CSV table of C-alpha atoms in Angstrom, one decimal:
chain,number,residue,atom,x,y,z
A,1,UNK,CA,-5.2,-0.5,-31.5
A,2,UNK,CA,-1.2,-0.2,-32.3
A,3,UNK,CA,0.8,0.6,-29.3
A,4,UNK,CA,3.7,3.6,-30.3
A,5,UNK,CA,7.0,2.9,-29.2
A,6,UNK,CA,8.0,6.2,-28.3
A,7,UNK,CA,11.6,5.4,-28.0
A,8,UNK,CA,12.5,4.5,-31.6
A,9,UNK,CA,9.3,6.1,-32.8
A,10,UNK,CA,7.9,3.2,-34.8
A,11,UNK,CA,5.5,0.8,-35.4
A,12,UNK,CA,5.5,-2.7,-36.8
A,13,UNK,CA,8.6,-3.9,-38.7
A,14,UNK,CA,10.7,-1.0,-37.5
A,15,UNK,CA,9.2,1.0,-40.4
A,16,UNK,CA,9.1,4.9,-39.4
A,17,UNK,CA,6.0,6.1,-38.4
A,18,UNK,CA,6.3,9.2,-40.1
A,19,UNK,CA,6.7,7.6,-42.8
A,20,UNK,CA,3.5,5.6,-42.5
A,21,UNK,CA,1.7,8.6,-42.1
A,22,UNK,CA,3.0,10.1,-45.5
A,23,UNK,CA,2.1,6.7,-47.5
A,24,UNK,CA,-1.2,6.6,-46.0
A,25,UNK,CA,-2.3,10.4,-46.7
A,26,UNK,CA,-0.3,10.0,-50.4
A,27,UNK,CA,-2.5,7.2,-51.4
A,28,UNK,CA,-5.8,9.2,-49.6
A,29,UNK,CA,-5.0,11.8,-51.8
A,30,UNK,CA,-4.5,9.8,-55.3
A,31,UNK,CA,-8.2,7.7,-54.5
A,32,UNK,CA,-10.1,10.7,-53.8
A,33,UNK,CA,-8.6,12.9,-56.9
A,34,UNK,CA,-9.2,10.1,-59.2
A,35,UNK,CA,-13.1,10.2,-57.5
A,36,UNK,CA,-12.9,14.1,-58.5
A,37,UNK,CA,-13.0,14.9,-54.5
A,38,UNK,CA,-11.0,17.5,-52.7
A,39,UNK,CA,-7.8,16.7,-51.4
A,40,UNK,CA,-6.6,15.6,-47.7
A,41,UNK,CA,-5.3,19.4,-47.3
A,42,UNK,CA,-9.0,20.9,-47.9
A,43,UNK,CA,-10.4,18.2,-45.6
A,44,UNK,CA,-8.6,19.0,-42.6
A,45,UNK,CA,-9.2,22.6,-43.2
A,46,UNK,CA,-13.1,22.1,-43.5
A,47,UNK,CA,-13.0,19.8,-40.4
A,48,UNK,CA,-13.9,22.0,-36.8
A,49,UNK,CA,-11.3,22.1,-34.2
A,50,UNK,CA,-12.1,19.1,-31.8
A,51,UNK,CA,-10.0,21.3,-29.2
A,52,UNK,CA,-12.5,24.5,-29.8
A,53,UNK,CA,-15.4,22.3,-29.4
A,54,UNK,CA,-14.5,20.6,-26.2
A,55,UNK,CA,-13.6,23.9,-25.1
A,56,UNK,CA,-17.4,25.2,-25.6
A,57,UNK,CA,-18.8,21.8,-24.3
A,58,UNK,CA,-16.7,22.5,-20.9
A,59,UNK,CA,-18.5,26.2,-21.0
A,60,UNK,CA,-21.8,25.2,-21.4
A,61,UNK,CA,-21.1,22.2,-18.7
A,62,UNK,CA,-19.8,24.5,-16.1
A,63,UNK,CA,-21.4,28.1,-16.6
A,64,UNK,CA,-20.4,30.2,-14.2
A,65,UNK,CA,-22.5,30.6,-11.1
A,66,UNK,CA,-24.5,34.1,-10.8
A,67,UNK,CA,-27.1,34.4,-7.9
A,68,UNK,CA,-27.3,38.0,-7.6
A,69,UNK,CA,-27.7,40.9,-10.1
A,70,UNK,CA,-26.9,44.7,-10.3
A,71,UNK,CA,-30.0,45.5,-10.9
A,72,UNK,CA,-31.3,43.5,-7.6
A,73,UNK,CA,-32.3,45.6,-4.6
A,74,UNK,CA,-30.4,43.0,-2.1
A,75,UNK,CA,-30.2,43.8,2.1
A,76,UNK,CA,-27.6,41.8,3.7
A,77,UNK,CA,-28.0,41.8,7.6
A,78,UNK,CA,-25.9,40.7,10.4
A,79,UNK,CA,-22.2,41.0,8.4
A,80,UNK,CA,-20.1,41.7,11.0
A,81,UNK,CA,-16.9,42.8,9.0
A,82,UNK,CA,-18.3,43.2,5.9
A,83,UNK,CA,-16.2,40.7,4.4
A,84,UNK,CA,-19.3,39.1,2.5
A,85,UNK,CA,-20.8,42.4,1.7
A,86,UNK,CA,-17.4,42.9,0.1
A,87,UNK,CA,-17.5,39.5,-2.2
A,88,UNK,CA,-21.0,40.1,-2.9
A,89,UNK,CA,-19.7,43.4,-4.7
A,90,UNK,CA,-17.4,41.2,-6.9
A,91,UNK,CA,-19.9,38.6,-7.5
A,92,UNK,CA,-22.2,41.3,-9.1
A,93,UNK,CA,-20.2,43.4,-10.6
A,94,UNK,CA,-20.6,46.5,-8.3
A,95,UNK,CA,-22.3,48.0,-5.0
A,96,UNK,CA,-25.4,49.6,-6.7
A,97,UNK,CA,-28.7,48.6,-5.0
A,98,UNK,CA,-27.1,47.1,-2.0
A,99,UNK,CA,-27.5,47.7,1.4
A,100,UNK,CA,-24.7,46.1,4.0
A,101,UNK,CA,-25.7,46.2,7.7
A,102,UNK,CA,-24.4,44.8,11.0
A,103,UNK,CA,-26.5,44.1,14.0
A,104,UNK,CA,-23.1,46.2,15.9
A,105,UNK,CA,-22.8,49.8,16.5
A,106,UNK,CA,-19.9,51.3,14.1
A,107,UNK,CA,-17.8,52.0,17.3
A,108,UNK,CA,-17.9,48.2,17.8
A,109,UNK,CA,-17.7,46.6,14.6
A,110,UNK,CA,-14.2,48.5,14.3
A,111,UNK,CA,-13.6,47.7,17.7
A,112,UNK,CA,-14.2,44.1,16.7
A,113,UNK,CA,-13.1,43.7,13.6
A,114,UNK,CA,-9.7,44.9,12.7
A,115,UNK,CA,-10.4,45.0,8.7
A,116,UNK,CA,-13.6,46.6,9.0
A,117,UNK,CA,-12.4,49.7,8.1
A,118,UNK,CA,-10.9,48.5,4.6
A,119,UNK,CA,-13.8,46.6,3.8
A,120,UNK,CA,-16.4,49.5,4.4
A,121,UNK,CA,-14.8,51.8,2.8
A,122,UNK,CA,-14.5,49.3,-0.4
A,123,UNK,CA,-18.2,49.0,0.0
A,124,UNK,CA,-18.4,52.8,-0.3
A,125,UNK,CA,-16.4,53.7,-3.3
A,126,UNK,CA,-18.3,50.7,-5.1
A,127,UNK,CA,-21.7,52.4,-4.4
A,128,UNK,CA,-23.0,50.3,-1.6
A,129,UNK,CA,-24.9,51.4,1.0
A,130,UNK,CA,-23.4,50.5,4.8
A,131,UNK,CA,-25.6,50.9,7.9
A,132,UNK,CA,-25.2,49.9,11.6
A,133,UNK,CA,-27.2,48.9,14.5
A,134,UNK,CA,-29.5,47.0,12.3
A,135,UNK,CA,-31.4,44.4,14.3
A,136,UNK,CA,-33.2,41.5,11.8
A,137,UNK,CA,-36.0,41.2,14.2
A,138,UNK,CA,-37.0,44.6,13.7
A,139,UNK,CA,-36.7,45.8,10.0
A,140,UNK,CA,-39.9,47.7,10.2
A,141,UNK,CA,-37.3,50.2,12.0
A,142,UNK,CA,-35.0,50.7,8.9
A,143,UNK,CA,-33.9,53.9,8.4
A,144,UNK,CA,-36.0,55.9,5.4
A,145,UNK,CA,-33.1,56.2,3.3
A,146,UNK,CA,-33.1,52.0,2.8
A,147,UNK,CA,-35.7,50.8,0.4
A,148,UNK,CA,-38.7,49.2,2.1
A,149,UNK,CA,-39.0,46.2,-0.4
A,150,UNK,CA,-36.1,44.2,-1.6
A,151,UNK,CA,-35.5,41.3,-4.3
A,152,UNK,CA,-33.6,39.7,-1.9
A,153,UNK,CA,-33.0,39.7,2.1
A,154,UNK,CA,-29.5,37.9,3.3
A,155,UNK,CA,-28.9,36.2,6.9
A,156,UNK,CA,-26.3,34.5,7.0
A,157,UNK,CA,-25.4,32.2,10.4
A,158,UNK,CA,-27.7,34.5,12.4
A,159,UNK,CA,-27.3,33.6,16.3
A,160,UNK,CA,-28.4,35.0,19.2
A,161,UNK,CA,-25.3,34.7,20.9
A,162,UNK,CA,-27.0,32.8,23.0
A,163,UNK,CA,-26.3,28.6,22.6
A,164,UNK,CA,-29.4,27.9,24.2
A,165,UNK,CA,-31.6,26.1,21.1
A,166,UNK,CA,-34.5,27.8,22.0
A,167,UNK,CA,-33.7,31.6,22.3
A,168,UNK,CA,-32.2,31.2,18.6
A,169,UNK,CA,-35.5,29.7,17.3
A,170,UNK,CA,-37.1,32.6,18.7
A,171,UNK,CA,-34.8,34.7,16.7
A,172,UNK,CA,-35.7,32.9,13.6
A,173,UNK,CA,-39.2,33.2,14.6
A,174,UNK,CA,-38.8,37.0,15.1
A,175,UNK,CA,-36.5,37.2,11.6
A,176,UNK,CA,-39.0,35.7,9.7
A,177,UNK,CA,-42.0,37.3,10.7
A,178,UNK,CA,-39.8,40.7,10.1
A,179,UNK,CA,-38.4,40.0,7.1
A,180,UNK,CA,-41.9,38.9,5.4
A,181,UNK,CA,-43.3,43.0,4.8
A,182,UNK,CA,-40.0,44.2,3.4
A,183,UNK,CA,-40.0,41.5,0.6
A,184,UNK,CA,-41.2,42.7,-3.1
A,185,UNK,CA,-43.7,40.2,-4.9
A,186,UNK,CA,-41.1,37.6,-6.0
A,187,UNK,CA,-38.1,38.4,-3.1
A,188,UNK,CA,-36.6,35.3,-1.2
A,189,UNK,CA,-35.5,34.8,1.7
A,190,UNK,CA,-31.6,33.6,1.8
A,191,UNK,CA,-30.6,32.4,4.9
A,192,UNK,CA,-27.3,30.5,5.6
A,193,UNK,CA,-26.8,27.8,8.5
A,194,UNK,CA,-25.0,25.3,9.5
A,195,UNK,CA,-26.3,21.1,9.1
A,196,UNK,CA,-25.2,20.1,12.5
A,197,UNK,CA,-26.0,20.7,15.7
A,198,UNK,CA,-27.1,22.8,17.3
A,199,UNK,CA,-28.2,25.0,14.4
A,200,UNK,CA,-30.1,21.7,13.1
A,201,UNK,CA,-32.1,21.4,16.2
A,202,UNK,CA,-33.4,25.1,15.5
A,203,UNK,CA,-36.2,24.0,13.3
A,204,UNK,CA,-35.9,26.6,10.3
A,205,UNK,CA,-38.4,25.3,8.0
A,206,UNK,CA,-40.9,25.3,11.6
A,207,UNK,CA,-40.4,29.4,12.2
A,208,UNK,CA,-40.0,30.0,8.7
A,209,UNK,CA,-43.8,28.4,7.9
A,210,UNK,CA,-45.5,29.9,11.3
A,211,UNK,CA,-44.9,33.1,9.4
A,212,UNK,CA,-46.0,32.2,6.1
A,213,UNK,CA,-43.0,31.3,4.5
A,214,UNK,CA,-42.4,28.1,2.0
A,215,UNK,CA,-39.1,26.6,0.8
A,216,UNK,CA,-38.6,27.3,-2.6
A,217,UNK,CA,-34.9,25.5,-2.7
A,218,UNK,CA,-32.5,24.3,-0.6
A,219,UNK,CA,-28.6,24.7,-2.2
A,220,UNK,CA,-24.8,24.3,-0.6
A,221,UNK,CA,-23.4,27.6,0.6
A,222,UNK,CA,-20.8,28.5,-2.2
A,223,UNK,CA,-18.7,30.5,-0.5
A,224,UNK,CA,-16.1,30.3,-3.7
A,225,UNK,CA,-18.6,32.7,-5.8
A,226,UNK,CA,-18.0,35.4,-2.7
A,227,UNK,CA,-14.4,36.5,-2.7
A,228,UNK,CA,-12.4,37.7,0.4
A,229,UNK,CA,-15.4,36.3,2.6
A,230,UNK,CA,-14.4,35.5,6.4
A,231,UNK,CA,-16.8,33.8,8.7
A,232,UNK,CA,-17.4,34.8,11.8
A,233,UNK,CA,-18.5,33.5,14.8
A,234,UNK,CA,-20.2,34.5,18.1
A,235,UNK,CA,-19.9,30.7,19.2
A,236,UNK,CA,-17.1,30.6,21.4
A,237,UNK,CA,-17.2,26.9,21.2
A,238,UNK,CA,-16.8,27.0,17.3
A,239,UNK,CA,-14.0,24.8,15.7
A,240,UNK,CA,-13.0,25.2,12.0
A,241,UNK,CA,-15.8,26.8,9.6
A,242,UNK,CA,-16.6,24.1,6.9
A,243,UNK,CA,-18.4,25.3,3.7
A,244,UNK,CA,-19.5,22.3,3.0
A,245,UNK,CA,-21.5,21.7,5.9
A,246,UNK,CA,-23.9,25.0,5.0
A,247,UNK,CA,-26.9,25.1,3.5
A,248,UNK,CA,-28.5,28.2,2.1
A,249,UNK,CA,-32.7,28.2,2.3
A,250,UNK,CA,-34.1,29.8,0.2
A,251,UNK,CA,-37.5,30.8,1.1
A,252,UNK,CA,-41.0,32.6,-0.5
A,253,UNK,CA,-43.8,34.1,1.0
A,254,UNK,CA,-46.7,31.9,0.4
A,255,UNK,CA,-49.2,34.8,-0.6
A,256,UNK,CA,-52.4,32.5,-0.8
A,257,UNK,CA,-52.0,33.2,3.1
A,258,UNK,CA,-51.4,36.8,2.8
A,259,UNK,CA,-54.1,39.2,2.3
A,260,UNK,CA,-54.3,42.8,2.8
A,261,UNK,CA,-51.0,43.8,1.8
A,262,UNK,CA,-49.9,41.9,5.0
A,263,UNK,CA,-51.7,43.7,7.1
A,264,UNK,CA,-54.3,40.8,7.4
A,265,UNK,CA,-51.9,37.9,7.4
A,266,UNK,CA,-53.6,34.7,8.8
C-alpha cells in the first residue's frame, strides 16, 4: 500500500504522481488495443458509479420507517394537546381516517394547553377528525359519527392521575377490555409506557391477557417518525421525558378465545 505525500504530491523517487498515473493508463491502453479490446476511456464509462451504488445500499439499509397508513382507520385517545395527533398527520401523509380525542373537555384542553388551539385546527384543515371528553375505558360510548371498528387504537402514557400502582392497572384493565370490540379482525392495540417504575410495576402484558389480548411485538417508542410531538405529563413528580426509555406494545386479540362476535368472550 503506497502512502501519498500530499505535500509535494509524489510517490517514490520524487517522480510526480500524475505522471504515474498517465504512464500506467498509456501502457493499459497500448496492451489491450494490441489484444483488440476497448480502450481505458470505454472501461470507465461501462463501469457503475461506486458512489450511486453505496447510495442505494444506504436506502435499502435504512428505509424509512412507516407504521401508519392513509388508508388506516386509526383512533388516538388521551392526546392532551394534540401535538401527536399533529405528527401522526405528517407521518401519514394527511388527516383522512383519523380520529384525535382527549380524555379533557374542549374548555380544558385549551385551558390547559396553550397550543391546543394551533394544533386542532391543523388537525382540521388536514381532514382529521377531533373529539373531546373521550374516556378509554368506555369506548362503547363513542359518539356515532366515529367508526366503530378501527385498524388501529393509540394510548399513549395513559394514567389515572392517580400514582397509586394499582388504580392504573385498573385502568389498563378497563382500556383493554374497552378497546377489544372496537378493533376490526387484524387491528392492534398500540399502547406507549414507560420501562421504569412505577409504570413497570403495572403489569401490562397481565390486564392486557385477562381480556384476551396477546403481544404481537414489543418496539422502542420512535418519537423522531412523529414531528412537533410534546409529552405530557399528569405526574407531578415527572423529571425529563426520555424516548428511549418507552416501549410501544403492540397487542392482538387472540380470537380462539372470542366467540360470538364478542359477545360470548370467555
Amino acid at each position: 500500500m503506497f502512502v501519498w505525500n500530499t505535500k509535494f504530491n509524489t510517490i517514490q523517487h520524487g517522480q510526480p504522481k500524475s505522471s504515474l498515473r498517465f504512464e500506467r493508463d498509456h501502457f493499459e491502453d497500448t496492451m489491450v488495443k494490441r489484444k483488440g479490446g476497448a480502450s481505458r476511456d470505454l472501461r470507465m464509462a461501462k463501469r457503475p458509479k461506486q458512489q450511486h451504488q453505496h447510495c442505494r445500499l444506504n436506502r435499502q439499509q435504512h428505509p424509512q420507517t412507516q407504521l401508519y397508513a392513509l388508508q388506516d382507520l386509526i383512533l388516538v385517545l388521551g392526546d392532551g394537546d394534540f401535538t401527536f395527533s399533529r405528527g401522526l398527520v405528517t407521518h401519514r401523509g394527511g388527516g383522512a381516517n383519523l380520529y384525535a380525542t382527549s380524555f379533557d373537555t374542549a374548555a380544558q384542553v385549551r385551558k390547559v394547553y396553550s397550543n391546543a388551539n394551533e394544533c386542532i385546527a391543523t388537525l382540521g384543515r388536514t381532514g382529521a377528525q377531533v373529539f373531546h371528553g373521550i374516556d378509554a375505558t368506555k369506548l362503547h360510548t363513542l359518539p356515532a359519527s366515529i367508526p366503530q371498528l378501527f385498524d388501529f387504537i393509540i394510548f399513549n402514557f395513559p394514567h389515572s392521575g392517580h400514582q397509586r400502582v394499582h388504580i392504573n392497572r385498573v385502568l389498563l384493565l378497563d382500556f383493554f377490555e374497552s378497546a377489544r370490540g372496537k378493533l376490526a379482525l387484524k387491528g392492534e392495540v398500540h399502547i406507549t409506557l414507560k420501562t421504569k417504575p412505577p409504570y413497570s410495576n403495572w403489569n401490562v402484558e397481565d390486564q392486557a391477557k385477562a381480556n384476551g389480548f396477546v403481544l404481537k411485538e414489543r418496539r422502542p417508542f420512535r418519537i423522531d417518525i412523529f414531528p412537533g410531538y410534546h409529552h405530557r405529563t399528569t405526574d407531578p413528580t415527572a423529571k425529563t421525558f426520555e424516548p428511549a426509555q418507552c416501549i410501544t406494545y403492540v397487542y392482538v386479540v387472540d380470537r380462539s378465545r372470542v366467540r360470538c362476535n364478542d359477545a360470548c368472550f370467555v
